[in-house]
Coordinates of C-alpha atoms and ligand atoms in Angstrom, one line a residue:
M84 CA 0.0 0.1 0.0
S85 CA 1.4 3.4 -0.8
Y86 CA 0.6 6.5 1.2
P87 CA -0.3 9.8 -0.1
G88 CA 2.2 12.6 0.7
D89 CA -0.2 14.5 2.8
L90 CA -0.8 11.6 5.1
I91 CA 2.9 11.1 5.6
R92 CA 3.3 14.8 6.5
D93 CA 0.5 14.6 8.9
I94 CA 2.1 11.4 10.7
Q95 CA 5.3 13.3 10.9
E96 CA 3.6 16.2 12.5
L97 CA 1.8 14.1 14.8
A98 CA 4.7 12.2 16.0
R99 CA 7.0 15.3 16.0
F100 CA 9.3 13.3 13.8
G101 CA 11.5 15.1 11.3
I102 CA 13.5 13.6 8.2
T103 CA 16.8 14.7 6.8
Q104 CA 18.2 13.4 3.3
W105 CA 21.7 14.3 2.8
D106 CA 23.2 13.5 -0.5
L107 CA 26.9 12.9 0.4
T108 CA 28.1 13.1 -3.2
T109 CA 26.6 16.6 -3.9
G110 CA 26.5 17.9 -0.4
E111 CA 22.7 18.7 -0.9
V112 CA 20.6 18.5 2.2
A113 CA 16.7 18.3 2.2
W114 CA 14.6 18.6 5.4
S115 CA 11.0 17.7 5.7
D116 CA 8.5 20.2 7.1
E117 CA 8.6 18.8 10.6
Q118 CA 12.4 18.8 10.6
F119 CA 12.2 22.5 10.4
R120 CA 9.3 22.7 13.1
I121 CA 10.9 20.7 15.8
H122 CA 13.9 22.9 15.6
G123 CA 11.8 26.2 15.9
W124 CA 11.6 27.3 12.3
E125 CA 8.8 27.5 9.8
P126 CA 9.2 25.0 7.0
G127 CA 11.5 26.6 4.4
A128 CA 12.5 29.5 6.6
V129 CA 16.3 28.6 6.5
T130 CA 18.4 26.5 4.1
P131 CA 18.9 23.2 5.5
G132 CA 22.3 22.0 6.5
L133 CA 24.3 20.9 9.7
E134 CA 25.7 24.3 10.3
V135 CA 22.3 25.9 10.4
L136 CA 21.0 23.2 12.6
L137 CA 24.0 23.7 15.1
Q138 CA 22.9 27.3 15.6
R139 CA 19.9 26.1 17.4
V140 CA 21.6 23.5 19.6
E141 CA 22.6 24.3 23.2
P142 CA 26.3 25.4 23.1
A143 CA 27.5 22.6 25.4
D144 CA 26.1 20.0 23.0
V145 CA 27.6 21.4 19.7
G146 CA 30.8 19.7 19.6
R147 CA 29.3 16.3 20.2
V148 CA 26.6 16.7 17.6
R149 CA 29.0 17.9 15.1
Q150 CA 31.3 14.9 15.8
G151 CA 28.4 12.4 15.9
F152 CA 27.2 13.5 12.4
E153 CA 30.8 13.5 11.1
R154 CA 31.3 10.1 12.2
A155 CA 28.0 8.8 10.7
R156 CA 28.7 10.6 7.4
R157 CA 31.9 8.5 7.2
G158 CA 30.0 5.5 7.4
H159 CA 30.5 4.7 11.2
T160 CA 27.4 3.1 12.6
A161 CA 26.1 5.8 14.8
S162 CA 24.2 5.3 17.9
A163 CA 21.4 7.9 18.3
I164 CA 22.7 11.4 18.8
E165 CA 20.8 13.3 21.6
Y166 CA 21.0 17.0 21.7
R167 CA 19.3 20.0 23.3
I168 CA 18.0 23.0 21.6
V169 CA 16.7 26.1 23.0
R170 CA 13.2 27.0 21.9
S171 CA 12.2 30.5 21.1
D172 CA 10.3 30.7 24.5
G173 CA 13.7 30.0 26.2
A174 CA 12.7 26.5 27.2
L175 CA 15.1 23.6 26.6
C176 CA 13.8 20.6 24.3
T177 CA 15.7 17.3 23.8
L178 CA 15.8 15.8 20.4
Q179 CA 17.1 12.5 19.1
A180 CA 18.5 11.9 15.9
R181 CA 19.1 8.4 14.2
T182 CA 21.1 8.1 11.1
R183 CA 21.4 5.5 8.4
V184 CA 24.2 5.7 5.7
L185 CA 23.7 4.0 2.3
V186 CA 26.9 2.8 0.6
D187 CA 27.7 1.9 -2.9
E188 CA 28.9 -1.6 -4.2
R189 CA 32.6 -0.4 -3.4
G190 CA 31.6 0.5 0.2
A191 CA 31.6 4.2 -0.2
P192 CA 28.9 6.2 1.5
Y193 CA 26.7 8.2 -0.9
H194 CA 23.5 9.0 1.1
M195 CA 22.6 9.7 4.7
L196 CA 19.0 9.5 6.0
T197 CA 18.2 11.0 9.5
T198 CA 15.2 10.9 11.5
T199 CA 14.9 13.2 14.4
T200 CA 12.3 12.8 17.3
D201 CA 11.3 15.1 20.1
I202 CA 12.0 13.1 23.2
T203 CA 11.6 16.1 25.8
E204 CA 8.6 14.4 27.3
H205 CA 10.0 11.0 27.5
E206 CA 13.1 12.5 29.2
E207 CA 11.0 14.4 31.7
T208 CA 9.1 11.3 32.6
A209 CA 12.4 9.4 33.2
A210 CA 13.8 12.2 35.3
R211 CA 10.6 12.3 37.3
I212 CA 10.9 8.6 38.1
V213 CA 14.7 9.0 39.2
L214 CA 13.6 11.9 41.3
T215 CA 10.7 10.1 42.9
D216 CA 13.0 7.1 43.8
R217 CA 15.8 9.4 45.1
M218 CA 13.4 11.3 47.3
A219 CA 11.9 8.1 48.7
S220 CA 15.5 7.0 49.9
V221 CA 16.3 10.4 51.1
G222 CA 13.1 10.5 53.0
T223 CA 13.9 7.5 54.9
L224 CA 17.4 9.0 55.8
A225 CA 15.7 12.2 56.9
A226 CA 13.2 10.5 59.2
G227 CA 16.1 8.7 60.9
V228 CA 18.2 11.9 61.4
A229 CA 15.0 13.9 62.6
H230 CA 14.4 11.1 65.1
E231 CA 17.9 11.2 66.5
I232 CA 17.8 15.0 66.8
N233 CA 14.4 15.1 68.3
N234 CA 15.2 13.2 71.4
P235 CA 17.9 15.5 72.7
L236 CA 16.0 18.4 71.3
A237 CA 13.1 17.5 73.4
F238 CA 14.9 17.8 76.6
I239 CA 16.8 20.8 75.7
S240 CA 13.6 22.4 75.1
A241 CA 12.0 21.4 78.2
H242 CA 15.0 22.3 80.2
L243 CA 15.0 25.7 78.7
E244 CA 11.4 26.3 79.6
L245 CA 12.0 25.2 83.1
I246 CA 15.2 27.2 83.5
T247 CA 13.4 30.3 82.2
E248 CA 10.6 29.8 84.6
E249 CA 12.9 29.1 87.6
L250 CA 14.8 32.2 87.1
G251 CA 11.8 34.4 86.3
E252 CA 11.7 37.2 83.6
P253 CA 12.9 39.5 82.7
L254 CA 16.5 38.4 83.2
P255 CA 19.2 41.0 83.7
G256 CA 21.9 41.7 81.0
E257 CA 24.0 39.0 79.5
L258 CA 21.9 36.3 81.0
G259 CA 18.8 37.3 79.5
L260 CA 20.5 38.0 76.1
M261 CA 22.1 34.4 76.2
L262 CA 18.8 32.7 77.1
G263 CA 17.0 34.6 74.3
E264 CA 19.5 33.5 71.8
T265 CA 19.5 29.8 73.0
R266 CA 15.8 30.0 72.7
H267 CA 16.1 31.2 69.1
G268 CA 18.7 28.6 68.3
V269 CA 16.5 25.9 69.6
E270 CA 13.6 27.2 67.4
R271 CA 15.8 27.0 64.4
I272 CA 16.8 23.5 65.1
R273 CA 13.1 22.6 65.7
N274 CA 12.4 24.2 62.2
I275 CA 15.0 22.2 60.5
V276 CA 13.6 19.1 62.3
R277 CA 10.1 19.8 61.3
G278 CA 11.2 20.4 57.6
L279 CA 12.9 16.9 57.7
M280 CA 9.8 15.3 59.2
A281 CA 7.6 17.0 56.8
F282 CA 9.8 15.8 53.9
A283 CA 9.7 12.2 55.2
R284 CA 6.2 12.1 56.1
T285 CA 4.0 13.6 53.4
D286 CA 1.7 10.6 52.5
D287 CA 0.2 9.6 55.9
D288 CA -1.7 12.7 56.7
Q289 CA -5.5 12.7 56.8
H290 CA -6.8 13.8 53.4
T291 CA -10.1 15.8 53.3
P292 CA -11.8 17.6 50.5
L293 CA -10.3 21.1 50.3
D294 CA -10.9 24.4 48.7
V295 CA -7.7 25.1 47.3
E296 CA -8.2 29.1 47.2
R297 CA -8.6 29.0 51.1
V298 CA -5.4 27.0 51.5
L299 CA -3.6 29.6 49.2
E300 CA -5.0 32.5 51.2
L301 CA -3.6 30.8 54.5
A302 CA -0.3 30.3 52.7
I303 CA -0.3 33.9 51.5
L304 CA -0.9 35.0 55.1
M305 CA 2.1 33.2 56.4
A306 CA 4.2 34.4 53.6
S307 CA 3.0 38.2 53.7
N308 CA 5.9 39.2 55.9
E309 CA 8.5 38.0 53.2
I310 CA 6.4 39.4 50.2
R311 CA 5.4 42.8 51.5
H312 CA 8.8 44.5 51.1
R313 CA 9.5 42.9 47.7
A314 CA 6.5 42.8 45.4
R315 CA 2.9 43.6 44.8
L316 CA 0.7 40.3 45.1
V317 CA -1.6 39.8 42.3
R318 CA -4.5 37.1 42.5
S319 CA -5.9 35.9 39.3
Y320 CA -8.4 33.5 40.7
N321 CA -10.7 31.2 38.3
P322 CA -13.0 28.6 39.7
L323 CA -11.1 25.4 40.8
P324 CA -12.4 21.8 41.6
T325 CA -12.2 20.5 45.2
V326 CA -9.0 18.6 45.8
M327 CA -8.4 15.7 48.4
A328 CA -5.3 16.8 50.5
N329 CA -4.2 17.6 54.0
Q330 CA -4.6 21.4 54.6
A331 CA -1.6 22.0 56.6
T332 CA 0.7 20.1 54.3
L333 CA -0.8 21.5 51.1
G334 CA -0.5 24.9 52.6
Q335 CA 3.1 24.3 53.4
A336 CA 3.8 23.3 49.7
F337 CA 2.2 26.7 48.6
L338 CA 4.1 28.5 51.3
N339 CA 7.4 27.1 50.1
L340 CA 6.8 28.3 46.7
L341 CA 5.6 31.8 47.8
V342 CA 8.6 32.3 50.0
N343 CA 11.0 31.2 47.3
A344 CA 9.3 33.5 44.8
A345 CA 9.7 36.5 47.4
E346 CA 13.3 35.5 48.0
A347 CA 14.1 35.7 44.2
I348 CA 13.1 39.4 44.4
P349 CA 15.4 42.0 45.8
E350 CA 13.9 44.1 48.8
G351 CA 12.7 47.5 48.4
Q352 CA 11.5 47.8 44.8
T353 CA 7.8 46.8 45.3
E354 CA 6.7 49.0 42.5
H355 CA 8.8 47.1 39.9
H356 CA 8.0 43.7 41.1
Q357 CA 5.0 41.3 41.4
I358 CA 4.1 37.8 42.4
E359 CA 1.0 36.6 40.7
I360 CA -0.9 33.7 41.8
S361 CA -3.3 32.2 39.3
T362 CA -5.6 29.4 39.3
R363 CA -7.8 27.6 36.8
A364 CA -9.2 24.1 36.0
D365 CA -7.6 22.5 33.0
D366 CA -9.4 20.4 30.3
A367 CA -9.1 17.3 32.4
G368 CA -10.6 18.9 35.3
W369 CA -7.5 19.2 37.4
A370 CA -6.6 22.3 39.5
I371 CA -3.8 24.3 38.1
I372 CA -2.1 26.8 40.5
E373 CA 0.7 29.0 39.1
I374 CA 2.9 31.2 41.1
R375 CA 4.8 33.6 38.8
D376 CA 7.4 36.0 40.0
T377 CA 9.5 38.8 38.4
G378 CA 12.7 37.8 40.3
R379 CA 16.1 36.8 39.1
G380 CA 15.0 33.6 37.4
I381 CA 16.8 30.3 37.4
A382 CA 20.1 29.7 35.7
R383 CA 19.9 26.7 33.1
E384 CA 22.9 24.9 34.8
I385 CA 20.9 24.5 38.1
Q386 CA 17.4 23.7 36.7
G387 CA 17.9 20.0 36.9
R388 CA 18.9 20.2 40.5
L389 CA 16.2 22.4 42.0
F390 CA 14.1 19.6 43.5
D391 CA 17.0 17.9 45.0
P392 CA 16.9 17.7 48.7
F393 CA 19.4 20.1 50.2
F394 CA 20.1 21.9 47.0
T395 CA 20.3 25.6 47.8
T396 CA 22.0 28.6 46.3
K397 CA 21.8 30.4 49.6
P398 CA 24.9 31.1 51.7
V399 CA 25.9 28.4 54.1
G400 CA 23.7 28.3 57.1
Q401 CA 20.7 30.3 55.5
G402 CA 18.6 27.7 53.6
T403 CA 18.0 24.2 54.1
G404 CA 17.4 23.5 50.4
L405 CA 14.5 21.3 51.5
G406 CA 11.8 23.8 50.4
L407 CA 11.1 22.5 47.0
S408 CA 11.8 18.8 47.8
I409 CA 9.1 19.0 50.5
C410 CA 6.9 20.7 48.1
H411 CA 7.6 18.1 45.5
G412 CA 6.9 15.3 48.1
I413 CA 3.7 16.9 49.3
V414 CA 2.3 17.4 45.7
R415 CA 3.4 13.8 44.5
S416 CA 1.8 12.3 47.6
I417 CA -1.7 13.5 46.5
G418 CA -1.1 12.4 42.9
G419 CA -0.3 15.9 41.5
E420 CA 2.7 17.3 39.8
V421 CA 4.9 20.4 40.2
G422 CA 7.1 21.8 37.7
F423 CA 8.6 25.3 36.6
T424 CA 9.8 27.2 33.6
S425 CA 12.2 30.1 33.8
A426 CA 14.7 32.1 31.8
P427 CA 17.5 33.8 33.7
G428 CA 16.6 37.4 34.5
Q429 CA 12.9 37.0 33.6
G430 CA 11.5 35.5 36.7
A431 CA 10.1 32.0 37.2
V432 CA 6.7 30.2 37.0
F433 CA 6.0 27.4 39.4
R434 CA 3.0 25.2 38.3
V435 CA 1.3 22.9 40.6
A436 CA -1.4 20.6 39.2
L437 CA -3.6 18.6 41.4
P438 CA -6.3 16.0 40.6
P439 CA -9.8 16.8 41.4
A440 CA -11.3 15.0 44.4
V441 CA -13.3 12.2 43.1
A442 CA -17.1 12.7 44.0
A443 CA -16.9 10.2 46.9
P444 CA -19.1 10.5 49.8
R445 CA -17.4 12.7 52.3
A446 CA -15.4 10.6 54.7
A447 CA -16.3 11.0 58.3
Q448 CA -13.9 13.2 60.0
P449 CA -12.5 12.4 63.4
S450 CA -14.0 14.9 65.7
A451 CA -11.5 17.6 67.0
P452 CA -10.2 16.9 70.4
A453 CA -11.9 18.7 73.1
A454 CA -10.5 21.8 74.3
L455 CA -7.7 21.0 76.8
T456 CA -8.3 22.9 80.1
P457 CA -6.7 21.6 83.3
L458 CA -9.1 20.1 85.4
P459 CA -9.4 21.5 89.0
G460 CA -8.4 19.4 91.9
R461 CA -4.9 18.2 92.9
A462 CA -5.2 14.6 93.9
R463 CA -1.9 12.6 94.4
T464 CA -2.4 10.8 91.1
K465 CA 0.2 8.5 90.0
V466 CA 2.0 8.7 86.7
L467 CA 4.5 6.5 85.2
I468 CA 7.1 7.8 82.5
V469 CA 8.5 5.2 80.2
D470 CA 11.2 6.5 78.1
D471 CA 14.7 5.1 77.4
E472 CA 16.1 8.9 77.0
V473 CA 17.2 9.4 80.7
V474 CA 17.6 13.1 80.4
F475 CA 14.3 13.6 78.7
A476 CA 12.5 11.4 81.1
T477 CA 14.0 13.5 84.0
A478 CA 12.7 16.9 82.3
L479 CA 9.4 15.5 82.0
R480 CA 9.3 14.4 85.7
R481 CA 10.1 17.9 86.6
M482 CA 7.4 19.4 84.4
L483 CA 4.7 17.0 85.6
S484 CA 5.6 17.1 89.1
R485 CA 4.2 20.6 89.3
D486 CA 0.8 19.0 89.3
N487 CA 1.5 17.1 92.2
H488 CA 1.5 13.7 90.7
L489 CA 3.4 10.8 92.3
I490 CA 5.9 10.1 89.5
T491 CA 7.8 6.8 88.6
I492 CA 10.2 6.6 85.9
V493 CA 11.2 3.5 84.0
H494 CA 13.6 3.2 81.0
D495 CA 12.3 0.2 79.4
G496 CA 8.8 -1.2 78.4
K497 CA 9.6 -4.5 80.2
D498 CA 10.1 -2.8 83.6
A499 CA 6.7 -1.0 83.2
L500 CA 5.0 -4.4 82.6
T501 CA 6.7 -6.1 85.5
R502 CA 5.4 -3.3 87.8
I503 CA 1.9 -3.4 86.5
A504 CA 1.8 -7.2 86.4
A505 CA 2.8 -7.2 90.0
G506 CA -0.4 -5.2 91.0
E507 CA 0.9 -1.6 90.7
R508 CA -1.7 0.7 88.9
F509 CA -1.1 4.2 87.4
D510 CA -3.5 6.9 86.7
A511 CA -1.6 7.9 83.5
I512 CA 1.3 6.4 81.6
V513 CA 3.5 8.8 79.4
C514 CA 5.4 6.4 77.2
D515 CA 7.8 6.7 74.4
L516 CA 6.7 4.9 71.2
M517 CA 10.2 3.6 70.1
M518 CA 12.6 2.1 72.7
P519 CA 15.2 -0.4 72.4
G520 CA 14.1 -3.6 74.2
M521 CA 10.3 -3.6 74.7
S522 CA 8.8 -0.8 72.6
G523 CA 5.8 1.3 73.7
M524 CA 3.6 -0.6 71.1
E525 CA 4.5 -4.0 72.6
L526 CA 3.9 -2.9 76.1
H527 CA 0.5 -1.4 75.0
A528 CA -0.3 -5.0 73.4
Q529 CA 0.6 -6.6 76.5
L530 CA -1.3 -4.3 78.8
L531 CA -4.3 -4.6 76.5
A532 CA -4.2 -8.4 77.1
Q533 CA -3.5 -8.4 80.7
V534 CA -4.7 -5.1 82.2
P535 CA -6.7 -3.2 79.6
E536 CA -7.8 -0.4 81.9
Q537 CA -3.8 0.5 82.2
A538 CA -3.6 0.4 78.3
A539 CA -6.3 2.9 77.9
R540 CA -4.2 5.4 80.3
M541 CA -1.2 5.5 78.0
I542 CA -0.3 8.7 76.3
F543 CA 2.5 8.2 73.6
L544 CA 5.5 10.3 72.4
T545 CA 7.0 9.7 69.1
G546 CA 10.5 10.9 68.0
G547 CA 9.3 11.2 64.4
A548 CA 10.6 7.8 62.8
F549 CA 7.6 5.6 61.9
S550 CA 7.5 2.1 60.7
A551 CA 4.5 1.1 58.7
S552 CA 3.1 -0.7 61.9
A553 CA 3.8 2.3 64.0
K554 CA 1.9 4.5 61.8
Q555 CA -1.2 2.2 61.8
F556 CA -0.9 1.8 65.6
L557 CA -1.0 5.5 66.0
A558 CA -3.9 6.0 63.5
D559 CA -6.0 3.3 65.6
L560 CA -5.0 4.8 69.0
P561 CA -8.0 6.2 71.0
T562 CA -5.8 8.0 73.3
P563 CA -3.6 11.2 72.4
W564 CA -0.1 11.0 71.1
F565 CA 2.6 13.6 70.8
D566 CA 5.6 14.3 68.5
K567 CA 8.7 15.2 70.2
P568 CA 9.7 17.9 70.9
C569 CA 6.1 18.5 72.1
D570 CA 4.4 21.4 73.6
L571 CA 4.9 20.5 77.2
E572 CA 1.9 22.4 78.6
T573 CA -0.6 20.5 76.4
L574 CA 1.1 17.2 77.5
R575 CA 0.7 18.4 81.1
T576 CA -3.0 19.1 80.6
V577 CA -3.5 15.8 78.7
T578 CA -1.8 13.8 81.4
M579 CA -3.9 15.5 84.2
R580 CA -7.2 14.7 82.2
I581 CA -6.3 11.2 81.8
A582 CA -5.0 10.8 85.4
L583 CA -8.3 12.3 86.7
T584 CA -10.5 10.1 84.5
P585 CA -12.3 7.9 87.1
K586 CA -12.5 4.5 85.4
I587 CA -11.4 4.0 81.7
P588 CA -13.5 1.3 80.2
Ligands
ATP666 N1 11.1 31.3 42.3 C1 12.4 31.1 42.3 N2 13.2 32.1 41.6 C2 14.5 31.8 41.5 N3 15.1 30.8 42.2 C3 14.4 29.8 42.7 C4 13.0 30.1 42.9 N4 12.6 29.1 43.6 C5 13.6 28.2 44.0 N5 14.7 28.8 43.5 C6 16.1 28.2 43.7 O1 16.1 26.9 44.0 C7 16.9 26.7 45.2 C8 16.2 25.6 46.0 O2 15.0 26.0 46.6 P1 14.4 25.3 48.0 O3 13.2 26.1 48.3 O4 14.5 23.8 47.8 O5 15.6 25.7 49.1 P2 16.1 27.1 49.6 O6 15.0 28.2 49.4 O7 17.4 27.5 49.1 O8 16.2 26.9 51.2 P3 14.8 27.1 52.2 O9 13.7 26.7 51.4 O10 15.4 26.0 53.2 O11 15.0 28.5 52.7 C9 17.0 28.0 45.8 O12 18.2 28.1 46.6 C10 17.0 29.0 44.7 O13 18.2 28.9 44.0
MG667 MG1 13.0 27.7 49.9

C-alpha cells in the first residue's frame, strides 16, 4: 500500500518526527517540514544543513553533535545522537537523531538518512521517576536523622522552659540575652527537624476535600511578611475543583513556593516587582495553580537540580534546600505534579497541578479533640513515665511533678510491664513509642491483653521515625499522642485529664 504525501506529512507532524536526506556526493541537504518545526523554524525559513542546525543547539552540545554526524557521514554506524535545543520561548527541548548511511557497491557512503524525534516528554518522565526514587530513599534517611535529633532536642526545650521559669523574667543583662539567643537557636533546630519530618512524612496525613483558594490564602497570610517588602501580590483566581489533601501540608507546599518567589526578588523595589498567583481548571478537570514571580530567574545549569533535597543557592547556614523537595513530596503524595519554567533574569513560574477530588461521599472526619483545660483538683495521682532517654524522662518528671503527681520513671517497656503485672496501678502512663528492648507498642499490646484499663491510660510520645506498623498503631489509638519535641503544657494538661478520669473502660 502506498501513502499519499499529505498523510506522511500528517504522521510526521503528529509524531513530532523530522526527516533529513543528505546527498553525500553533492552535499545537498533536504529537510521535511517537521524537521524545520521541531527545531523551531517555519518550513523553508532557512537553508537546510548541519551548520544551520547547530545554531539552534545548546552550546554545550554542539561539539558532540558535530562529531556524531561527522562519524555517521563517514560510514560509522552511529548510535542515536541526543541534543538539546533552546526553543524561542527559552525552554529546553531534547531531540534524538538516528542516522543510516547508504553505501555503494565499493562500500563508499553516498547518502545519509536521518530521523529526528522530540523526546523531551520522555526525558522528563524518566527524570521524574529517578527523582521520585531518590526522594523516597532520602526520605527514609531524613526520618532517621530527625528522630535522632528530636530526642535530645526534646529535653533541651523542656529544660530551657524550666530554667526560664525558675529564674523568672525579665532576666538581667547578658544572662537574658544568652537565654534569648539559645531559645532562638532551639527554634531554628526545631524548624529544620520539622522540615525533615514534613519531607519524610508527606503521605500519611488525613486527606479531606479542600478548597484550594482557602489554602492559598492561608499560605499567603503566612508568607506576607516575606512578600510585603519585595513585590505586589496579584491574585488571578478562576474556579477550581475541590482537591483531596491535608490542609496543613498543602499549605506548606504553597508557602514554600511563595517564599521562594519572594526570595528571588530584591527588597525595596515593590513598584517594579510582582508575584502573581493564578488558578484555573484545565481540560482534564485538574486544579492548576501557578505562582509567577518577576525575580532573578533560574540559571539553566541548576534547573535540573532544583528539586534535589538540600540543593540551595543560599549562603551556608541560611537555607536548608529542602523547600522545593518538601513541596514536591507533598504534591506527589496527592497524585499531583509540580514543575517550573524560567529564563534567567525573567522570573520564574512554578506550576502545581492537582487531581480533582473524586466525587466520593465525604469521609467521616475524626472529631476535633475537646479543648484541653486543666481540671481542678490536685489529687495525688500516680503517673508512670516510660522513656529510654534518661535526660528527657527527668525533664518530663520535673514538668509533670508541678501538678503534684506521684511520678515513677522506668527506661524500658519491660520494667513497666513487670510493675503493673505485679499489681501496681497508674493513673496515667506517658510512654515513648520507640525504645530498644520492649517498645511502647509492645507494652500497649501486653497491657491490652493483661490489664486493659492500664492500656487505656497510655499517652504516647514519638520521635518522628515511623515504621508502617507504628503508623497504623497511632492511627488506631483512641488516646492522644505527641511528636517530640512536644508542647509540654498541652502534654501536662492531657496527662492531668487522663489521670483524673475515674475509670477508663
Ligand atoms: N522562584 C524562584 N526563583 C529563582 N530561584 C528559585 C526560585 N525557587 C527556587 N529557586 C532556587 O531553588 C533553590 C532551592 O529552593 P528550596 O526552596 O528547595 O531551598 P532554599 O530556598 O534554598 O532553602 P529554604 O527553602 O530552606 O529556605 C533556591 O536556593 C533557589 O536558588
Ligand atoms: Mg525555599
